[in-house]
Amino acid sequence: MTGTPERTAGGPVVVGVDESDSARDAVRWAAAEAARRGAPLRLVAAFAPIPAGHVGNPGLGTSYRRVMTEAARGVLTSAAELAAQVAPGVATEAELRTGFPVPVLLDESDRAVLTVVGSRGLGGFTGLLVGSVAVALAARGRSPVAVVRGDPGEGAEGDRPVVVGVDGSPTSESALAVAYEEAALRSAPLVAVHTWLDDMLEPALAPVIDWAALETEESALLAQRLAGWSEKYPDVEVRRLVVRDRPARALVAESAGAALVVVGSRGRGGAAALLLGSVSHALLQHAHCPVLVVRPDGGGSG
């Protein structure tokens, strides 16, 4: 068992805000999470102004900045009102920052206990594809990064499990630590999912493989990965699920009806640290509930 990843002590839950419905879902979810953790909530909107002397009308840049700044402040005001409805006791601050969303939110993630974004921002052309900001932040954020999609699960969360993918990689171990913490915070059961079909290097050998023995071996491996956590979190009910399937497909299926899916940024065989792993990327696109992405040092994926 590894130690629970350290989070910024006293850090806020940070949520990226724009005018999209997805961002409003993220604000609601983040407000509830801040209340759950006893943490402050920080609403952040990013605005990258064009130069005052933009090509064409010299006054266009100034006028554009003024209009867009006022609009962004209005969005933040509405977001703060929405957060207050969900979590009236949470200390909330809002800031309009100059810059593009990804670098602004990456900077915010340095001090956050959790960074939250919607699955899609403005300008998206299809709900089946996750937004570029969500992908970039999940790949490089320095706190755990939650992408709110599917059913945010505002009601009766104690009956909805936290799901975590377990494969034994460093990111999987960090994800497991965070998943236990999240389940304990919610008084929710934990479903630990381990898949093993992708370990088959020679599909032609399938007819001669002792599948029952292999499943027993994989079940023992999962039990080993979970060893020690029951002592640390005795009140968390755990269901072990060993599945002969691809990791992404199994986790997407388990996300239906879940409160949250927790996944490492990269599984076994991950190459570039700045790239999001195939399993985490698939969950960001297809999960039926919010997805929390964790990297080996306890931060968001990377």
GROMACS .gro file of C-alpha atoms in nm:
model
  302
    1MET     CA    1   0.000   0.000   0.000
    2THR     CA    2   0.130   0.342  -0.088
    3GLY     CA    3   0.055   0.654   0.111
    4THR     CA    4  -0.239   0.874   0.025
    5PRO     CA    5  -0.120   1.136  -0.226
    6GLU     CA    6  -0.061   1.471  -0.065
    7ARG     CA    7  -0.289   1.753  -0.168
    8THR     CA    8  -0.231   2.122  -0.118
    9ALA     CA    9  -0.318   2.178   0.250
   10GLY     CA   10  -0.602   2.426   0.277
   11GLY     CA   11  -0.613   2.464  -0.101
   12PRO     CA   12  -0.939   2.547  -0.276
   13VAL     CA   13  -1.151   2.349  -0.512
   14VAL     CA   14  -1.091   2.536  -0.838
   15VAL     CA   15  -1.345   2.530  -1.118
   16GLY     CA   16  -1.309   2.672  -1.467
   17VAL     CA   17  -1.606   2.885  -1.569
   18ASP     CA   18  -1.751   2.996  -1.902
   19GLU     CA   19  -2.104   3.037  -2.041
   20SER     CA   20  -2.153   2.673  -2.140
   21ASP     CA   21  -2.404   2.436  -1.981
   22SER     CA   22  -2.112   2.201  -1.918
   23ALA     CA   23  -1.937   2.467  -1.709
   24ARG     CA   24  -2.253   2.523  -1.505
   25ASP     CA   25  -2.265   2.151  -1.431
   26ALA     CA   26  -1.901   2.174  -1.325
   27VAL     CA   27  -1.979   2.466  -1.090
   28ARG     CA   28  -2.261   2.272  -0.923
   29TRP     CA   29  -2.043   1.965  -0.881
   30ALA     CA   30  -1.742   2.163  -0.758
   31ALA     CA   31  -1.952   2.351  -0.503
   32ALA     CA   32  -2.080   2.022  -0.362
   33GLU     CA   33  -1.724   1.888  -0.352
   34ALA     CA   34  -1.597   2.196  -0.169
   35ALA     CA   35  -1.872   2.154   0.090
   36ARG     CA   36  -1.788   1.783   0.125
   37ARG     CA   37  -1.422   1.863   0.188
   38GLY     CA   38  -1.472   2.173   0.400
   39ALA     CA   39  -1.263   2.358   0.140
   40PRO     CA   40  -1.309   2.701  -0.015
   41LEU     CA   41  -1.435   2.727  -0.371
   42ARG     CA   42  -1.254   2.931  -0.633
   43LEU     CA   43  -1.428   3.022  -0.958
   44VAL     CA   44  -1.193   3.114  -1.240
   45ALA     CA   45  -1.268   3.256  -1.584
   46ALA     CA   46  -0.991   3.317  -1.836
   47PHE     CA   47  -0.993   3.591  -2.097
   48ALA     CA   48  -0.719   3.649  -2.354
   49PRO     CA   49  -0.773   4.002  -2.495
   50ILE     CA   50  -0.666   4.107  -2.842
   51PRO     CA   51  -0.424   4.402  -2.863
   52ALA     CA   52  -0.575   4.751  -2.850
   53GLY     CA   53  -0.428   4.829  -3.194
   54HIS     CA   54  -0.577   4.523  -3.363
   55VAL     CA   55  -0.563   4.527  -3.743
   56GLY     CA   56  -0.847   4.738  -3.883
   57ASN     CA   57  -1.010   4.977  -3.641
   58PRO     CA   58  -0.755   5.095  -3.378
   59GLY     CA   59  -1.034   5.116  -3.125
   60LEU     CA   60  -1.160   4.765  -3.187
   61GLY     CA   61  -0.927   4.606  -2.934
   62THR     CA   62  -1.028   4.843  -2.656
   63SER     CA   63  -1.398   4.805  -2.726
   64TYR     CA   64  -1.368   4.427  -2.752
   65ARG     CA   65  -1.181   4.401  -2.423
   66ARG     CA   66  -1.439   4.611  -2.243
   67VAL     CA   67  -1.738   4.416  -2.374
   68MET     CA   68  -1.580   4.075  -2.321
   69THR     CA   69  -1.451   4.166  -1.974
   70GLU     CA   70  -1.797   4.277  -1.866
   71ALA     CA   71  -1.947   3.959  -2.009
   72ALA     CA   72  -1.691   3.739  -1.830
   73ARG     CA   73  -1.756   3.915  -1.499
   74GLY     CA   74  -2.126   3.854  -1.550
   75VAL     CA   75  -2.057   3.485  -1.604
   76LEU     CA   76  -1.857   3.472  -1.282
   77THR     CA   77  -2.135   3.648  -1.091
   78SER     CA   78  -2.390   3.397  -1.220
   79ALA     CA   79  -2.156   3.109  -1.133
   80ALA     CA   80  -2.114   3.241  -0.778
   81GLU     CA   81  -2.492   3.262  -0.738
   82LEU     CA   82  -2.527   2.906  -0.867
   83ALA     CA   83  -2.258   2.781  -0.627
   84ALA     CA   84  -2.431   2.954  -0.335
   85GLN     CA   85  -2.754   2.771  -0.416
   86VAL     CA   86  -2.575   2.435  -0.406
   87ALA     CA   87  -2.344   2.502  -0.111
   88PRO     CA   88  -2.450   2.817   0.077
   89GLY     CA   89  -2.198   2.769   0.358
   90VAL     CA   90  -1.889   2.745   0.138
   91ALA     CA   91  -1.648   3.038   0.122
   92THR     CA   92  -1.637   3.134  -0.245
   93GLU     CA   93  -1.416   3.367  -0.443
   94ALA     CA   94  -1.423   3.449  -0.813
   95GLU     CA   95  -1.149   3.587  -1.035
   96LEU     CA   96  -1.123   3.687  -1.398
   97ARG     CA   97  -0.770   3.610  -1.511
   98THR     CA   98  -0.594   3.728  -1.822
   99GLY     CA   99  -0.477   3.446  -2.043
  100PHE     CA  100  -0.594   3.137  -2.226
  101PRO     CA  101  -0.791   2.876  -2.029
  102VAL     CA  102  -0.538   2.592  -2.029
  103PRO     CA  103  -0.232   2.781  -1.894
  104VAL     CA  104  -0.450   2.973  -1.647
  105LEU     CA  105  -0.606   2.656  -1.505
  106LEU     CA  106  -0.273   2.474  -1.501
  107ASP     CA  107  -0.136   2.756  -1.288
  108GLU     CA  108  -0.442   2.739  -1.062
  109SER     CA  109  -0.395   2.363  -1.021
  110ASP     CA  110  -0.064   2.427  -0.843
  111ARG     CA  111  -0.252   2.549  -0.537
  112ALA     CA  112  -0.575   2.351  -0.567
  113VAL     CA  113  -0.690   2.050  -0.370
  114LEU     CA  114  -0.897   1.965  -0.677
  115THR     CA  115  -0.937   2.125  -1.021
  116VAL     CA  116  -1.273   2.088  -1.194
  117VAL     CA  117  -1.385   2.154  -1.551
  118GLY     CA  118  -1.682   2.066  -1.765
  119SER     CA  119  -1.643   1.810  -2.038
  120ARG     CA  120  -1.713   2.070  -2.306
  121GLY     CA  121  -1.667   2.444  -2.327
  122LEU     CA  122  -1.805   2.687  -2.580
  123GLY     CA  123  -1.770   2.620  -2.949
  124GLY     CA  124  -1.790   2.241  -2.929
  125PHE     CA  125  -1.933   2.074  -3.239
  126THR     CA  126  -2.030   1.739  -3.091
  127GLY     CA  127  -2.110   1.613  -2.744
  128LEU     CA  128  -1.931   1.287  -2.821
  129LEU     CA  129  -1.590   1.450  -2.813
  130VAL     CA  130  -1.439   1.584  -2.493
  131GLY     CA  131  -1.333   1.948  -2.494
  132SER     CA  132  -0.973   2.048  -2.561
  133VAL     CA  133  -0.941   2.230  -2.226
  134ALA     CA  134  -1.057   1.921  -2.036
  135VAL     CA  135  -0.810   1.696  -2.218
  136ALA     CA  136  -0.516   1.933  -2.176
  137LEU     CA  137  -0.585   1.995  -1.809
  138ALA     CA  138  -0.634   1.624  -1.735
  139ALA     CA  139  -0.304   1.553  -1.910
  140ARG     CA  140  -0.098   1.815  -1.729
  141GLY     CA  141  -0.283   1.941  -1.421
  142ARG     CA  142  -0.083   1.937  -1.098
  143SER     CA  143  -0.377   1.854  -0.872
  144PRO     CA  144  -0.627   1.575  -0.928
  145VAL     CA  145  -0.847   1.688  -1.217
  146ALA     CA  146  -1.221   1.620  -1.230
  147VAL     CA  147  -1.399   1.637  -1.563
  148VAL     CA  148  -1.773   1.662  -1.504
  149ARG     CA  149  -1.966   1.472  -1.764
  150GLY     CA  150  -2.258   1.230  -1.783
  151ASP     CA  151  -2.477   1.235  -1.474
  152PRO     CA  152  -2.306   1.452  -1.209
  153GLY     CA  153  -2.496   1.255  -0.944
  154GLU     CA  154  -2.613   1.530  -0.711
  155GLY     CA  155  -2.862   1.313  -0.527
  156ALA     CA  156  -2.826   1.008  -0.302
  157GLU     CA  157  -2.457   0.969  -0.372
  158GLY     CA  158  -2.412   0.732  -0.080
  159ASP     CA  159  -2.593   0.467  -0.282
  160ARG     CA  160  -2.373   0.522  -0.588
  161PRO     CA  161  -2.025   0.371  -0.582
  162VAL     CA  162  -1.689   0.521  -0.656
  163VAL     CA  163  -1.523   0.314  -0.929
  164VAL     CA  164  -1.147   0.281  -0.967
  165GLY     CA  165  -0.932   0.106  -1.223
  166VAL     CA  166  -0.647  -0.105  -1.078
  167ASP     CA  167  -0.359  -0.241  -1.285
  168GLY     CA  168  -0.059  -0.211  -1.052
  169SER     CA  169   0.108   0.080  -1.232
  170PRO     CA  170   0.227   0.384  -1.030
  171THR     CA  171  -0.067   0.592  -1.154
  172SER     CA  172  -0.303   0.310  -1.064
  173GLU     CA  173  -0.166   0.304  -0.711
  174SER     CA  174  -0.218   0.678  -0.674
  175ALA     CA  175  -0.566   0.650  -0.821
  176LEU     CA  176  -0.648   0.376  -0.570
  177ALA     CA  177  -0.538   0.596  -0.280
  178VAL     CA  178  -0.754   0.884  -0.404
  179ALA     CA  179  -1.049   0.654  -0.475
  180TYR     CA  180  -1.055   0.526  -0.117
  181GLU     CA  181  -1.046   0.884   0.006
  182GLU     CA  182  -1.331   0.982  -0.226
  183ALA     CA  183  -1.542   0.683  -0.122
  184ALA     CA  184  -1.485   0.767   0.246
  185LEU     CA  185  -1.583   1.131   0.188
  186ARG     CA  186  -1.907   1.018   0.025
  187SER     CA  187  -1.981   0.728   0.262
  188ALA     CA  188  -2.006   0.533  -0.063
  189PRO     CA  189  -1.898   0.182  -0.160
  190LEU     CA  190  -1.589   0.135  -0.373
  191VAL     CA  191  -1.574  -0.086  -0.682
  192ALA     CA  192  -1.215  -0.185  -0.767
  193VAL     CA  193  -1.198  -0.298  -1.130
  194HIS     CA  194  -0.912  -0.510  -1.262
  195THR     CA  195  -0.907  -0.634  -1.621
  196TRP     CA  196  -0.675  -0.886  -1.778
  197LEU     CA  197  -0.769  -0.948  -2.141
  198ASP     CA  198  -0.508  -0.695  -2.258
  199ASP     CA  199  -0.237  -0.909  -2.097
  200MET     CA  200  -0.291  -1.181  -2.355
  201LEU     CA  201   0.007  -1.155  -2.587
  202GLU     CA  202  -0.082  -1.458  -2.796
  203PRO     CA  203  -0.457  -1.477  -2.872
  204ALA     CA  204  -0.394  -1.798  -3.069
  205LEU     CA  205  -0.320  -1.971  -2.737
  206ALA     CA  206  -0.672  -1.903  -2.608
  207PRO     CA  207  -0.803  -2.259  -2.668
  208VAL     CA  208  -0.536  -2.414  -2.445
  209ILE     CA  209  -0.539  -2.160  -2.162
  210ASP     CA  210  -0.682  -2.253  -1.823
  211TRP     CA  211  -0.912  -1.951  -1.790
  212ALA     CA  212  -1.032  -2.043  -1.441
  213ALA     CA  213  -0.675  -2.061  -1.312
  214LEU     CA  214  -0.588  -1.735  -1.481
  215GLU     CA  215  -0.890  -1.561  -1.330
  216THR     CA  216  -0.793  -1.693  -0.987
  217GLU     CA  217  -0.443  -1.557  -1.036
  218GLU     CA  218  -0.574  -1.216  -1.143
  219SER     CA  219  -0.815  -1.208  -0.847
  220ALA     CA  220  -0.523  -1.274  -0.614
  221LEU     CA  221  -0.330  -0.991  -0.778
  222LEU     CA  222  -0.618  -0.749  -0.717
  223ALA     CA  223  -0.647  -0.865  -0.356
  224GLN     CA  224  -0.277  -0.797  -0.313
  225ARG     CA  225  -0.316  -0.443  -0.452
  226LEU     CA  226  -0.597  -0.374  -0.208
  227ALA     CA  227  -0.417  -0.520   0.093
  228GLY     CA  228  -0.383  -0.271   0.375
  229TRP     CA  229  -0.645  -0.027   0.254
  230SER     CA  230  -0.924  -0.191   0.456
  231GLU     CA  231  -0.732  -0.110   0.773
  232LYS     CA  232  -0.687   0.252   0.667
  233TYR     CA  233  -1.051   0.289   0.556
  234PRO     CA  234  -1.246   0.032   0.763
  235ASP     CA  235  -1.583   0.192   0.686
  236VAL     CA  236  -1.547   0.174   0.309
  237GLU     CA  237  -1.730  -0.122   0.161
  238VAL     CA  238  -1.525  -0.268  -0.126
  239ARG     CA  239  -1.639  -0.482  -0.417
  240ARG     CA  240  -1.367  -0.647  -0.621
  241LEU     CA  241  -1.442  -0.689  -0.989
  242VAL     CA  242  -1.208  -0.897  -1.205
  243VAL     CA  243  -1.315  -0.876  -1.567
  244ARG     CA  244  -1.193  -1.048  -1.880
  245ASP     CA  245  -1.224  -0.733  -2.088
  246ARG     CA  246  -1.045  -0.421  -2.207
  247PRO     CA  247  -0.988  -0.167  -1.927
  248ALA     CA  248  -1.166   0.125  -2.095
  249ARG     CA  249  -1.471  -0.078  -2.191
  250ALA     CA  250  -1.505  -0.227  -1.843
  251LEU     CA  251  -1.469   0.107  -1.666
  252VAL     CA  252  -1.711   0.287  -1.897
  253ALA     CA  253  -1.966   0.012  -1.829
  254GLU     CA  254  -1.915   0.043  -1.452
  255SER     CA  255  -1.948   0.422  -1.471
  256ALA     CA  256  -2.319   0.387  -1.542
  257GLY     CA  257  -2.484   0.452  -1.207
  258ALA     CA  258  -2.155   0.546  -1.036
  259ALA     CA  259  -2.094   0.868  -0.845
  260LEU     CA  260  -1.739   0.898  -0.975
  261VAL     CA  261  -1.477   0.707  -1.173
  262VAL     CA  262  -1.116   0.746  -1.059
  263VAL     CA  263  -0.839   0.657  -1.301
  264GLY     CA  264  -0.465   0.704  -1.329
  265SER     CA  265  -0.331   0.927  -1.602
  266ARG     CA  266  -0.142   0.642  -1.765
  267GLY     CA  267  -0.144   0.267  -1.716
  268ARG     CA  268   0.126   0.013  -1.781
  269GLY     CA  269   0.350   0.089  -2.073
  270GLY     CA  270   0.283   0.462  -2.071
  271ALA     CA  271   0.530   0.658  -2.281
  272ALA     CA  272   0.520   1.036  -2.275
  273ALA     CA  273   0.424   1.188  -1.941
  274LEU     CA  274   0.246   1.480  -2.110
  275LEU     CA  275   0.013   1.251  -2.303
  276LEU     CA  276  -0.312   1.121  -2.160
  277GLY     CA  277  -0.334   0.743  -2.152
  278SER     CA  278  -0.581   0.563  -2.377
  279VAL     CA  279  -0.796   0.441  -2.087
  280SER     CA  280  -0.824   0.780  -1.918
  281HIS     CA  281  -0.886   0.949  -2.252
  282ALA     CA  282  -1.164   0.701  -2.334
  283LEU     CA  283  -1.329   0.768  -2.000
  284LEU     CA  284  -1.318   1.143  -2.058
  285GLN     CA  285  -1.507   1.085  -2.381
  286HIS     CA  286  -1.754   0.814  -2.285
  287ALA     CA  287  -1.801   0.781  -1.906
  288HIS     CA  288  -2.154   0.817  -1.772
  289CYS     CA  289  -2.044   1.011  -1.463
  290PRO     CA  290  -1.771   1.255  -1.357
  291VAL     CA  291  -1.413   1.132  -1.405
  292LEU     CA  292  -1.127   1.207  -1.165
  293VAL     CA  293  -0.782   1.175  -1.323
  294VAL     CA  294  -0.481   1.124  -1.096
  295ARG     CA  295  -0.108   1.105  -1.170
  296PRO     CA  296   0.161   0.915  -0.974
  297ASP     CA  297   0.249   1.204  -0.744
  298GLY     CA  298  -0.116   1.253  -0.657
  299GLY     CA  299  -0.179   1.534  -0.905
  300GLY     CA  300  -0.386   1.539  -1.215
  301SER     CA  301  -0.265   1.327  -1.494
  302GLY     CA  302   0.058   1.393  -1.667
   0.00000   0.00000   0.00000
